Short mmCIF file of C-alpha atoms in Angstrom, two decimals:
data_model
loop_
_atom_site.label_atom_id
_atom_site.label_comp_id
_atom_site.label_asym_id
_atom_site.label_seq_id
_atom_site.Cartn_x
_atom_site.Cartn_y
_atom_site.Cartn_z
CA MET N 1183 1.65 10.28 12.43
CA ASN N 1184 2.31 6.61 13.04
CA ILE N 1185 4.56 5.34 10.26
CA GLU N 1186 6.10 2.59 12.42
CA PRO N 1187 4.06 -0.19 10.75
CA LEU N 1188 5.38 0.97 7.36
CA ILE N 1189 8.98 1.05 8.64
CA ALA N 1190 8.58 -2.45 10.10
CA TYR N 1191 7.20 -3.68 6.78
CA LEU N 1192 9.99 -2.03 4.76
CA SER N 1193 12.60 -3.56 7.07
CA LYS N 1194 11.58 -7.02 5.89
CA TYR N 1195 13.02 -6.12 2.48
CA ILE N 1196 15.66 -3.39 2.88
CA HIS N 1197 17.69 -1.84 5.70
CA LEU N 1198 17.09 1.88 6.28
CA SER N 1199 19.42 4.07 8.33
CA THR N 1200 18.04 6.55 10.90
CA ASP N 1201 18.62 9.38 8.41
CA GLU N 1202 16.80 7.51 5.67
CA LYS N 1203 13.84 6.83 7.96
CA GLU N 1204 13.75 10.56 8.68
CA ILE N 1205 13.78 11.42 4.96
CA LEU N 1206 11.06 8.86 4.35
CA SER N 1207 8.82 10.23 7.07
CA GLU N 1208 9.17 13.73 5.60
CA HIS N 1209 7.98 12.48 2.20
CA VAL N 1210 4.86 10.55 3.18
CA SER N 1211 1.54 11.67 4.61
CA TYR N 1212 -0.81 10.05 7.11
CA ARG N 1213 -4.49 10.00 6.32
CA LYS N 1214 -7.63 8.80 8.07
CA TYR N 1215 -10.69 7.79 6.06
CA LEU N 1216 -14.18 7.03 7.31
CA LYS N 1217 -16.02 3.86 6.38
CA GLY N 1218 -17.58 4.42 2.96
CA GLN N 1219 -15.08 7.04 1.81
CA PHE N 1220 -13.10 6.57 -1.39
CA VAL N 1221 -9.31 6.54 -1.64
CA VAL N 1222 -9.59 6.43 -5.45
CA GLN N 1223 -12.61 6.91 -7.70
CA GLN N 1224 -12.90 5.41 -11.19
CA GLY N 1225 -12.11 8.16 -13.72
CA ASP N 1226 -9.87 10.19 -11.39
CA VAL N 1227 -6.08 9.85 -11.46
CA CYS N 1228 -4.87 7.75 -8.52
CA LYS N 1229 -2.67 10.20 -6.64
CA TYR N 1230 -1.35 7.95 -3.87
CA GLU N 1231 -0.01 4.54 -3.18
CA SER N 1232 -1.47 3.83 0.28
CA PHE N 1233 -0.04 1.49 2.90
CA VAL N 1234 -2.78 0.26 5.24
CA VAL N 1235 -1.98 0.82 8.94
CA LYS N 1236 -5.50 0.02 10.13
CA GLY N 1237 -8.77 -0.83 8.42
CA CYS N 1238 -10.11 -2.65 5.40
CA LEU N 1239 -10.71 -1.59 1.78
CA LYS N 1240 -12.09 -3.05 -1.43
CA THR N 1241 -10.93 -2.38 -4.99
CA PHE N 1242 -13.68 -2.74 -7.58
CA TYR N 1243 -14.96 -1.56 -10.91
CA ILE N 1244 -18.39 -1.04 -12.34
CA ASP N 1245 -18.95 -2.72 -15.72
CA SER N 1246 -20.95 -1.25 -18.61
CA GLU N 1247 -24.11 -2.85 -17.16
CA GLY N 1248 -23.62 -1.18 -13.78
CA GLN N 1249 -22.50 -4.39 -12.06
CA GLU N 1250 -19.83 -4.14 -9.34
CA HIS N 1251 -16.82 -6.48 -9.58
CA ILE N 1252 -14.45 -6.65 -6.60
CA VAL N 1253 -10.90 -7.46 -7.65
CA MET N 1254 -9.01 -7.01 -4.39
CA PHE N 1255 -9.32 -6.47 -0.66
CA ALA N 1256 -6.70 -4.75 1.48
CA VAL N 1257 -6.21 -4.95 5.25
CA GLU N 1258 -3.36 -4.07 7.63
CA ASN N 1259 0.10 -4.29 5.94
CA TRP N 1260 -1.39 -4.40 2.43
CA TRP N 1261 -1.28 -1.71 -0.24
CA ALA N 1262 -4.31 0.01 -1.69
CA ALA N 1263 -4.29 1.91 -4.99
CA ASP N 1264 -5.24 1.64 -8.63
CA LEU N 1265 -1.61 0.84 -9.28
CA GLY N 1266 -1.98 1.07 -13.06
CA SER N 1267 -3.43 4.56 -12.76
CA PHE N 1268 -0.80 5.59 -10.20
CA ILE N 1269 2.10 4.35 -12.34
CA THR N 1270 0.87 5.97 -15.56
CA GLN N 1271 -0.87 8.95 -13.87
CA SER N 1272 -3.88 8.36 -16.10
CA PRO N 1273 -7.56 7.96 -15.11
CA ALA N 1274 -8.32 5.04 -12.80
CA ASP N 1275 -10.24 1.97 -14.00
CA TYR N 1276 -10.95 1.00 -10.40
CA ASN N 1277 -12.50 2.42 -7.24
CA VAL N 1278 -10.85 1.92 -3.86
CA GLN N 1279 -13.33 2.32 -1.01
CA CYS N 1280 -13.04 1.89 2.77
CA LEU N 1281 -15.12 -0.90 4.29
CA GLU N 1282 -14.12 0.21 7.81
CA ASN N 1283 -12.66 3.40 9.28
CA THR N 1284 -9.18 3.23 7.80
CA GLU N 1285 -5.74 4.77 8.39
CA VAL N 1286 -3.05 4.77 5.71
CA VAL N 1287 0.44 6.09 5.02
CA GLN N 1288 0.42 7.64 1.56
CA PHE N 1289 3.13 8.14 -1.08
CA SER N 1290 2.21 10.72 -3.69
CA TYR N 1291 3.57 10.15 -7.20
CA GLU N 1292 5.88 13.19 -7.07
CA LYS N 1293 7.17 12.42 -3.57
CA LEU N 1294 7.81 8.80 -4.47
CA GLU N 1295 9.79 9.79 -7.58
CA ALA N 1296 11.83 12.14 -5.37
CA LEU N 1297 12.33 9.37 -2.81
CA TYR N 1298 13.75 7.02 -5.45
CA LEU N 1299 16.53 9.54 -6.03
CA LEU N 1300 17.10 10.26 -2.33
CA ILE N 1301 16.97 6.62 -1.18
CA PRO N 1302 17.82 4.46 -4.22
CA LYS N 1303 17.30 1.23 -2.28
CA LEU N 1304 13.58 2.01 -2.35
CA GLU N 1305 13.82 0.95 -6.00
CA ARG N 1306 14.52 -2.56 -4.73
CA PHE N 1307 11.66 -2.43 -2.26
CA PHE N 1308 9.09 -1.29 -4.80
CA ARG N 1309 10.44 -3.67 -7.45
CA ILE N 1310 9.66 -6.53 -5.08
CA ILE N 1311 6.26 -5.11 -4.08
CA ILE N 1312 5.24 -4.62 -7.71
CA GLN N 1313 6.46 -8.11 -8.56
CA LYS N 1314 4.12 -9.47 -5.88
CA ALA N 1315 1.24 -7.41 -7.23
CA TYR N 1316 2.01 -8.69 -10.73
CA VAL N 1317 2.03 -12.31 -9.60
CA ALA N 1318 -1.32 -11.82 -7.81
CA SER N 1319 -2.80 -10.17 -10.89
CA GLU N 1320 -1.67 -13.00 -13.19
CA LYS N 1321 -2.92 -15.66 -10.77
CA ARG N 1322 -6.27 -13.96 -10.85
CA ILE N 1323 -6.46 -14.05 -14.65
CA ILE N 1324 -5.54 -17.71 -14.81
CA GLY N 1325 -7.77 -18.58 -11.83
CA ASN N 1326 -10.81 -16.95 -13.39
CA PHE N 1327 -10.30 -18.88 -16.60
CA SER N 1328 -9.34 -22.25 -15.32
CA LEU N 1329 -10.16 -22.91 -11.65
CA PRO N 1330 -13.57 -24.06 -10.40
CA ALA N 1331 -15.32 -21.73 -7.91
CA ARG N 1332 -14.56 -24.02 -4.93
CA GLU N 1333 -10.81 -23.84 -5.65
CA ARG N 1334 -11.00 -20.07 -6.09
CA TYR N 1335 -12.73 -19.79 -2.72
CA LEU N 1336 -10.04 -21.88 -1.01
CA GLU N 1337 -7.34 -19.70 -2.62
CA PHE N 1338 -9.16 -16.59 -1.43
CA ARG N 1339 -9.16 -17.91 2.16
CA GLU N 1340 -5.45 -18.60 1.92
CA GLN N 1341 -4.66 -15.20 0.45
CA TYR N 1342 -6.87 -13.27 2.89
CA PRO N 1343 -6.87 -15.40 6.06
CA ASP N 1344 -8.52 -12.78 8.29
CA ILE N 1345 -10.93 -11.11 5.97
CA GLU N 1346 -13.85 -13.49 5.87
CA GLN N 1347 -15.26 -12.19 9.16
CA ARG N 1348 -14.70 -8.54 8.25
CA VAL N 1349 -16.59 -8.19 4.98
CA PRO N 1350 -20.14 -9.15 3.95
CA GLN N 1351 -20.60 -12.46 2.11
CA TYR N 1352 -21.95 -10.80 -1.03
CA MET N 1353 -18.63 -9.00 -1.46
CA ILE N 1354 -16.69 -12.24 -1.26
CA ALA N 1355 -19.10 -13.69 -3.85
CA SER N 1356 -18.42 -10.64 -6.08
CA TYR N 1357 -14.67 -11.19 -5.69
CA LEU N 1358 -15.10 -14.82 -6.72
CA GLY N 1359 -17.43 -13.95 -9.59
CA ILE N 1360 -20.27 -16.13 -8.26
CA THR N 1361 -23.67 -15.55 -6.61
CA LYS N 1362 -24.06 -15.26 -2.85
CA GLU N 1363 -26.22 -18.42 -2.90
CA PHE N 1364 -23.53 -20.42 -4.70
CA LEU N 1365 -20.87 -19.23 -2.23
CA SER N 1366 -23.11 -20.28 0.63
CA LYS N 1367 -23.46 -23.75 -0.94
CA ILE N 1368 -19.67 -24.10 -1.38
CA ARG N 1369 -19.07 -23.07 2.23
CA SER N 1370 -21.56 -25.56 3.67
CA GLN N 1371 -20.02 -28.35 1.53
CA ILE N 1372 -16.57 -27.53 2.90
CA ILE N 1373 -17.78 -27.34 6.52
CA SER N 1374 -19.68 -30.64 6.29
CA LYS N 1375 -16.52 -32.48 5.13
CA MET X 1031 26.71 -12.65 -28.77
CA ASN X 1032 24.83 -9.53 -29.81
CA ILE X 1033 23.62 -7.79 -26.66
CA GLU X 1034 23.65 -4.33 -28.27
CA PRO X 1035 19.84 -4.20 -28.67
CA LEU X 1036 19.50 -4.93 -24.93
CA ILE X 1037 22.04 -2.22 -24.05
CA ALA X 1038 20.22 0.27 -26.28
CA TYR X 1039 16.93 -0.63 -24.62
CA LEU X 1040 18.37 -0.35 -21.09
CA SER X 1041 19.86 3.05 -21.95
CA LYS X 1042 16.37 4.45 -22.38
CA TYR X 1043 15.89 3.98 -18.62
CA ILE X 1044 19.30 4.00 -16.89
CA HIS X 1045 22.86 5.00 -17.71
CA LEU X 1046 25.42 2.17 -17.61
CA SER X 1047 29.18 2.77 -17.51
CA THR X 1048 31.53 0.74 -19.72
CA ASP X 1049 32.43 -1.43 -16.72
CA GLU X 1050 28.79 -2.04 -15.91
CA LYS X 1051 28.05 -3.03 -19.51
CA GLU X 1052 30.95 -5.48 -19.25
CA ILE X 1053 29.59 -6.97 -16.00
CA LEU X 1054 26.14 -7.20 -17.56
CA SER X 1055 27.41 -9.03 -20.65
CA GLU X 1056 29.20 -11.55 -18.41
CA HIS X 1057 25.93 -12.33 -16.60
CA VAL X 1058 23.57 -12.89 -19.50
CA SER X 1059 23.43 -15.58 -22.18
CA TYR X 1060 22.48 -15.47 -25.83
CA ARG X 1061 20.17 -18.14 -27.16
CA LYS X 1062 18.72 -19.03 -30.54
CA TYR X 1063 15.43 -20.92 -30.77
CA LEU X 1064 13.82 -22.49 -33.83
CA LYS X 1065 10.23 -21.78 -34.81
CA GLY X 1066 8.00 -24.05 -32.73
CA GLN X 1067 10.46 -24.44 -29.83
CA PHE X 1068 9.44 -23.53 -26.29
CA VAL X 1069 11.19 -20.99 -24.08
CA VAL X 1070 8.95 -22.02 -21.16
CA GLN X 1071 6.58 -24.97 -20.82
CA GLN X 1072 3.54 -24.97 -18.51
CA GLY X 1073 4.49 -26.95 -15.37
CA ASP X 1074 8.24 -26.25 -15.59
CA VAL X 1075 9.86 -23.46 -13.59
CA CYS X 1076 10.58 -20.46 -15.85
CA LYS X 1077 14.36 -20.19 -15.62
CA TYR X 1078 14.94 -17.07 -17.71
CA GLU X 1079 13.65 -13.63 -18.38
CA SER X 1080 14.27 -13.30 -22.14
CA PHE X 1081 14.77 -10.06 -24.07
CA VAL X 1082 13.81 -10.53 -27.72
CA VAL X 1083 16.54 -9.47 -30.16
CA LYS X 1084 14.85 -11.04 -33.20
CA GLY X 1085 11.72 -13.09 -33.75
CA CYS X 1086 8.22 -13.50 -32.43
CA LEU X 1087 6.72 -15.51 -29.55
CA LYS X 1088 3.34 -16.24 -28.03
CA THR X 1089 2.50 -16.77 -24.36
CA PHE X 1090 -0.50 -19.03 -23.80
CA TYR X 1091 -2.10 -21.53 -21.50
CA ILE X 1092 -4.22 -24.58 -22.02
CA ASP X 1093 -7.44 -24.63 -19.99
CA SER X 1094 -8.96 -27.72 -18.35
CA GLU X 1095 -10.88 -28.44 -21.59
CA GLY X 1096 -7.71 -28.41 -23.69
CA GLN X 1097 -8.43 -25.02 -25.25
CA GLU X 1098 -5.48 -22.71 -25.99
CA HIS X 1099 -5.70 -19.09 -24.73
CA ILE X 1100 -3.05 -16.63 -25.95
CA VAL X 1101 -2.38 -13.90 -23.40
CA MET X 1102 0.61 -12.14 -24.94
CA PHE X 1103 2.80 -11.81 -27.98
CA ALA X 1104 6.41 -10.67 -27.94
CA VAL X 1105 8.53 -9.28 -30.79
CA GLU X 1106 11.82 -7.36 -31.00
CA ASN X 1107 12.51 -5.25 -27.85
CA TRP X 1108 9.83 -7.05 -25.82
CA TRP X 1109 10.31 -9.48 -22.95
CA ALA X 1110 9.20 -13.09 -22.96
CA ALA X 1111 8.75 -15.18 -19.81
CA ASP X 1112 6.17 -16.53 -17.42
CA LEU X 1113 7.11 -13.66 -15.16
CA GLY X 1114 5.06 -14.99 -12.22
CA SER X 1115 6.89 -18.32 -12.39
CA PHE X 1116 10.27 -16.61 -12.85
CA ILE X 1117 9.73 -14.30 -9.86
CA THR X 1118 8.52 -17.03 -7.51
CA GLN X 1119 10.59 -19.85 -9.08
CA SER X 1120 7.49 -22.05 -9.01
CA PRO X 1121 5.89 -24.05 -11.87
CA ALA X 1122 4.73 -21.99 -14.85
CA ASP X 1123 1.05 -21.49 -15.64
CA TYR X 1124 1.94 -20.42 -19.16
CA ASN X 1125 3.79 -21.68 -22.22
CA VAL X 1126 6.06 -19.40 -24.20
CA GLN X 1127 6.62 -20.67 -27.74
CA CYS X 1128 8.47 -19.26 -30.76
CA LEU X 1129 6.32 -18.40 -33.79
CA GLU X 1130 9.46 -17.62 -35.84
CA ASN X 1131 13.14 -18.46 -35.49
CA THR X 1132 13.98 -16.33 -32.48
CA GLU X 1133 17.07 -14.89 -30.77
CA VAL X 1134 17.01 -13.71 -27.16
CA VAL X 1135 19.29 -12.38 -24.41
CA GLN X 1136 18.51 -14.31 -21.25
CA PHE X 1137 18.80 -13.44 -17.56
CA SER X 1138 18.73 -16.49 -15.29
CA TYR X 1139 17.16 -16.02 -11.86
CA GLU X 1140 20.47 -16.50 -10.00
CA LYS X 1141 22.44 -14.24 -12.35
CA LEU X 1142 19.81 -11.53 -12.15
CA GLU X 1143 19.84 -11.62 -8.33
CA ALA X 1144 23.65 -11.31 -8.49
CA LEU X 1145 23.35 -8.44 -10.96
CA TYR X 1146 21.04 -6.50 -8.62
CA LEU X 1147 23.85 -6.48 -6.08
CA LEU X 1148 26.59 -5.68 -8.61
CA ILE X 1149 24.64 -2.98 -10.48
CA PRO X 1150 21.97 -1.64 -8.07
CA LYS X 1151 20.53 0.70 -10.70
CA LEU X 1152 19.17 -2.39 -12.45
CA GLU X 1153 16.63 -2.39 -9.60
CA ARG X 1154 15.26 0.80 -11.10
CA PHE X 1155 15.21 -0.65 -14.60
CA PHE X 1156 13.37 -3.81 -13.62
CA ARG X 1157 11.02 -1.90 -11.32
CA ILE X 1158 9.92 0.12 -14.35
CA ILE X 1159 9.71 -2.95 -16.63
CA ILE X 1160 7.61 -4.86 -14.12
CA GLN X 1161 5.38 -1.82 -13.61
CA LYS X 1162 4.71 -1.84 -17.36
CA ALA X 1163 3.95 -5.56 -17.29
CA TYR X 1164 1.61 -5.00 -14.36
CA VAL X 1165 -0.27 -2.22 -16.13
CA ALA X 1166 -0.66 -4.41 -19.25
CA SER X 1167 -1.91 -7.30 -17.13
CA GLU X 1168 -4.49 -5.12 -15.34
CA LYS X 1169 -5.67 -3.57 -18.62
CA ARG X 1170 -6.21 -7.06 -19.91
CA ILE X 1171 -8.38 -8.05 -16.94
CA ILE X 1172 -10.51 -4.94 -17.20
CA GLY X 1173 -10.65 -5.14 -21.02
CA ASN X 1174 -11.89 -8.72 -20.96
CA PHE X 1175 -14.67 -7.83 -18.56
CA SER X 1176 -15.80 -4.54 -19.90
CA LEU X 1177 -14.72 -3.75 -23.46
CA PRO X 1178 -16.55 -4.98 -26.55
CA ALA X 1179 -14.50 -7.16 -28.96
CA ARG X 1180 -14.12 -4.36 -31.52
CA GLU X 1181 -12.50 -2.09 -28.90
CA ARG X 1182 -10.25 -4.91 -27.73
CA TYR X 1183 -9.12 -5.48 -31.34
CA LEU X 1184 -8.30 -1.77 -31.80
CA GLU X 1185 -6.32 -1.82 -28.54
CA PHE X 1186 -4.46 -4.90 -29.73
CA ARG X 1187 -3.47 -3.13 -32.95
CA GLU X 1188 -2.21 -0.17 -30.95
CA GLN X 1189 -0.27 -2.34 -28.52
CA TYR X 1190 1.24 -4.57 -31.23
CA PRO X 1191 1.45 -2.35 -34.32
CA ASP X 1192 3.60 -4.73 -36.37
CA ILE X 1193 2.32 -8.09 -35.35
CA GLU X 1194 -0.83 -8.49 -37.39
CA GLN X 1195 1.10 -9.54 -40.50
CA ARG X 1196 3.37 -11.88 -38.59
CA VAL X 1197 0.95 -14.21 -36.86
CA PRO X 1198 -2.03 -16.23 -38.13
CA GLN X 1199 -5.49 -14.72 -37.68
CA TYR X 1200 -6.71 -17.54 -35.43
CA MET X 1201 -4.03 -16.61 -32.88
CA ILE X 1202 -5.17 -13.00 -32.80
CA ALA X 1203 -8.74 -14.29 -32.32
CA SER X 1204 -7.51 -16.45 -29.42
CA TYR X 1205 -5.79 -13.43 -27.87
CA LEU X 1206 -9.05 -11.47 -28.15
CA GLY X 1207 -11.12 -14.36 -26.82
CA ILE X 1208 -13.35 -14.48 -29.93
CA THR X 1209 -13.79 -16.82 -32.93
CA LYS X 1210 -11.78 -16.37 -36.15
CA GLU X 1211 -15.06 -15.69 -38.00
CA PHE X 1212 -16.04 -12.91 -35.60
CA LEU X 1213 -12.57 -11.31 -35.92
CA SER X 1214 -12.90 -11.43 -39.67
CA LYS X 1215 -16.29 -9.66 -39.42
CA ILE X 1216 -14.86 -6.93 -37.14
CA ARG X 1217 -11.94 -6.36 -39.51
CA SER X 1218 -14.13 -5.99 -42.58
CA GLN X 1219 -16.41 -3.55 -40.70
CA ILE X 1220 -13.37 -1.43 -39.80
CA ILE X 1221 -11.95 -1.52 -43.34
CA SER X 1222 -15.27 -0.59 -44.94
CA LYS X 1223 -15.52 2.54 -42.77
#
């Protein structure tokens, strides 16, 4: 079990003693998924908050007409979950699926609640992480309503600098809420400038 | 300064000692706004997270065509802020305006950061509050994409049980992303059942 990337990430926000790192490692699990496997499926309760050590995932939902809408990607050092489902322990609105073979460190709901009591400074860490998720979620609402597709694409590239080569174009188009053809047009306009 | 409603609200999540309540009261401010006044204006940095003691507010943004979109209401025991702007201390995407004369307890960014160090259990409190905000924000994204207007209206009534009598119909229509006429039609269909 390689939880070093998680420890390094945590250390950017809080200082953990050797004992606390030990407690932490006893309360998380390490899991490998194959490309195509699901970490969460729409309708199930999201059991884990997953920290990505290696790999790439997409979060999406299927609308009433069967159309897939990607709302988030996750790569190394990101988190993958239906956070709303995890927090409320109610059925997930989203699917989280691996786009590559993926390795994650997972916090179950019960273990995380226990960890908050054992290592109270994790409250600070997760407060900050959830704040970031909230800001991203709000930016997405406002972006969808008010930014033109070209601007949304540029924001996507800034937010996910390394992902463009790792996922198919049609998924990026789905994330942006545009057709693959329109994305292709935007990209060639940007390159030709 | 009447911070009792805030203390009562906090006590649902964490236990504060008399000393801690004293420290808290020294780090917040009490503010009265008149109907029509703004707590946050789009483009300004949101300086405060405001707990509503009395009154009613709307959070909205103006799109590039000048159209107003209401994304949230707040009444007694709710929070009002452009939370994204507050967290990142960057310009607000939203406006927060009072629909009635309103009284709030305010946490400034600097005072709240100081409070986290003085009363670490506030980390827990705000982690939970931000989780709730996150869940509401996600539900709104998914609702807008996938729920019919009637369902969105019923969810609105559940989320804001007392607000329908306090705000004009056209604002509820704006929140739901439909016309006033269509809202009126939905309401009469529900009543006639």
